[in-house]
């Protein structure tokens, strides 16, 4: 049975997440949040961040590397005079809630 996605995802995004759920890659925690079975899977984090940044018109930039993984900066592609904030996550490699919170927000 299809999962209902109340996050405003496109049909393609819903299809991707539904496939991830079916394959056990993503586990739904409640109606609005998903995380993978292995939340420390940095390759999935990077892949989803790239995909979602493109869909949300955010510029994806790699500032540097730690081991073989990038330090990622996302910024709006369109400039505005609106106030800006910095949101950061992933400083401690074993604390994945902030990273997945940002991915779910995107």
Short mmCIF file of C-alpha atoms in Angstrom, two decimals:
data_model
loop_
_atom_site.label_atom_id
_atom_site.label_comp_id
_atom_site.label_asym_id
_atom_site.label_seq_id
_atom_site.Cartn_x
_atom_site.Cartn_y
_atom_site.Cartn_z
CA UNK A 1 0.00 0.00 0.00
CA UNK A 2 1.44 3.44 -0.92
CA UNK A 3 2.71 5.62 1.89
CA UNK A 4 1.13 9.06 2.25
CA UNK A 5 3.79 11.81 2.16
CA UNK A 6 2.55 15.06 3.73
CA UNK A 7 5.87 16.87 3.17
CA UNK A 8 4.96 18.51 -0.12
CA UNK A 9 7.15 16.11 -2.07
CA UNK A 10 6.81 15.81 -5.81
CA UNK A 11 5.50 12.57 -7.30
CA UNK A 12 9.06 11.59 -8.24
CA UNK A 13 10.31 12.23 -4.70
CA UNK A 14 7.41 10.20 -3.29
CA UNK A 15 8.25 7.36 -5.69
CA UNK A 16 11.93 7.41 -4.64
CA UNK A 17 11.12 7.36 -0.93
CA UNK A 18 8.50 4.64 -1.43
CA UNK A 19 11.16 2.52 -3.15
CA UNK A 20 13.61 3.19 -0.31
CA UNK A 21 10.96 2.12 2.22
CA UNK A 22 10.16 -1.03 0.25
CA UNK A 23 13.84 -1.99 0.10
CA UNK A 24 14.34 -1.21 3.79
CA UNK A 25 16.76 1.63 3.02
CA UNK A 26 14.49 4.18 4.65
CA UNK A 27 12.39 3.64 7.74
CA UNK A 28 9.44 5.92 8.50
CA UNK A 29 9.46 7.15 12.08
CA UNK A 30 6.11 8.93 11.88
CA UNK A 31 3.99 10.54 9.18
CA UNK A 32 6.44 13.36 8.52
CA UNK A 33 9.99 12.11 9.10
CA UNK A 34 12.13 9.44 7.52
CA UNK A 35 15.62 8.18 8.21
CA UNK A 36 17.50 5.25 6.71
CA UNK A 37 17.98 2.00 8.60
CA UNK A 38 21.65 3.03 8.83
CA UNK A 39 21.40 6.76 9.65
CA UNK A 40 25.19 7.12 9.53
CA UNK A 41 25.26 6.20 5.82
CA UNK A 42 27.12 9.28 4.62
CA UNK A 43 26.89 8.31 0.96
CA UNK A 44 23.08 8.42 1.23
CA UNK A 45 23.26 11.76 3.06
CA UNK A 46 25.41 13.23 0.29
CA UNK A 47 23.21 11.80 -2.47
CA UNK A 48 19.99 13.09 -0.92
CA UNK A 49 21.53 16.48 -0.17
CA UNK A 50 22.59 16.90 -3.80
CA UNK A 51 19.19 15.79 -5.09
CA UNK A 52 17.18 17.96 -2.72
CA UNK A 53 19.38 21.04 -3.12
CA UNK A 54 18.83 20.97 -6.88
CA UNK A 55 15.06 20.65 -6.41
CA UNK A 56 14.97 23.49 -3.88
CA UNK A 57 17.16 25.82 -5.98
CA UNK A 58 20.03 25.73 -3.51
CA UNK A 59 23.63 25.95 -4.65
CA UNK A 60 25.59 22.87 -3.54
CA UNK A 61 29.22 23.56 -2.69
CA UNK A 62 31.91 21.34 -1.17
CA UNK A 63 34.10 23.44 1.12
CA UNK A 64 36.61 20.72 1.89
CA UNK A 65 36.94 17.06 2.75
CA UNK A 66 37.15 15.03 5.95
CA UNK A 67 38.55 11.64 5.12
CA UNK A 68 36.75 11.01 1.82
CA UNK A 69 33.55 12.91 2.71
CA UNK A 70 32.75 16.53 1.81
CA UNK A 71 31.91 19.45 4.08
CA UNK A 72 28.79 20.73 2.31
CA UNK A 73 27.46 24.29 2.08
CA UNK A 74 23.99 24.97 0.65
CA UNK A 75 23.06 28.54 -0.23
CA UNK A 76 20.09 30.03 -2.08
CA UNK A 77 20.71 30.42 -5.81
CA UNK A 78 18.58 33.56 -5.84
CA UNK A 79 19.78 36.55 -3.84
CA UNK A 80 17.46 38.61 -1.69
CA UNK A 81 17.54 41.21 1.03
CA UNK A 82 15.80 38.85 3.47
CA UNK A 83 17.45 38.08 6.78
CA UNK A 84 19.70 35.05 6.70
CA UNK A 85 20.51 32.36 9.20
CA UNK A 86 23.14 29.65 9.37
CA UNK A 87 21.93 26.13 10.12
CA UNK A 88 24.65 23.57 10.73
CA UNK A 89 24.59 19.86 11.51
CA UNK A 90 26.82 16.83 11.48
CA UNK A 91 29.70 18.05 13.63
CA UNK A 92 29.77 14.85 15.66
CA UNK A 93 29.73 11.83 13.37
CA UNK A 94 27.62 9.72 15.73
CA UNK A 95 24.88 12.35 16.16
CA UNK A 96 22.81 12.04 13.02
CA UNK A 97 19.50 13.62 14.14
CA UNK A 98 20.47 17.14 13.03
CA UNK A 99 21.56 15.98 9.58
CA UNK A 100 18.36 13.99 9.01
CA UNK A 101 16.31 16.85 10.42
CA UNK A 102 17.80 19.16 7.77
CA UNK A 103 17.23 16.61 5.01
CA UNK A 104 13.61 16.24 6.07
CA UNK A 105 13.26 20.02 6.16
CA UNK A 106 14.54 20.31 2.60
#
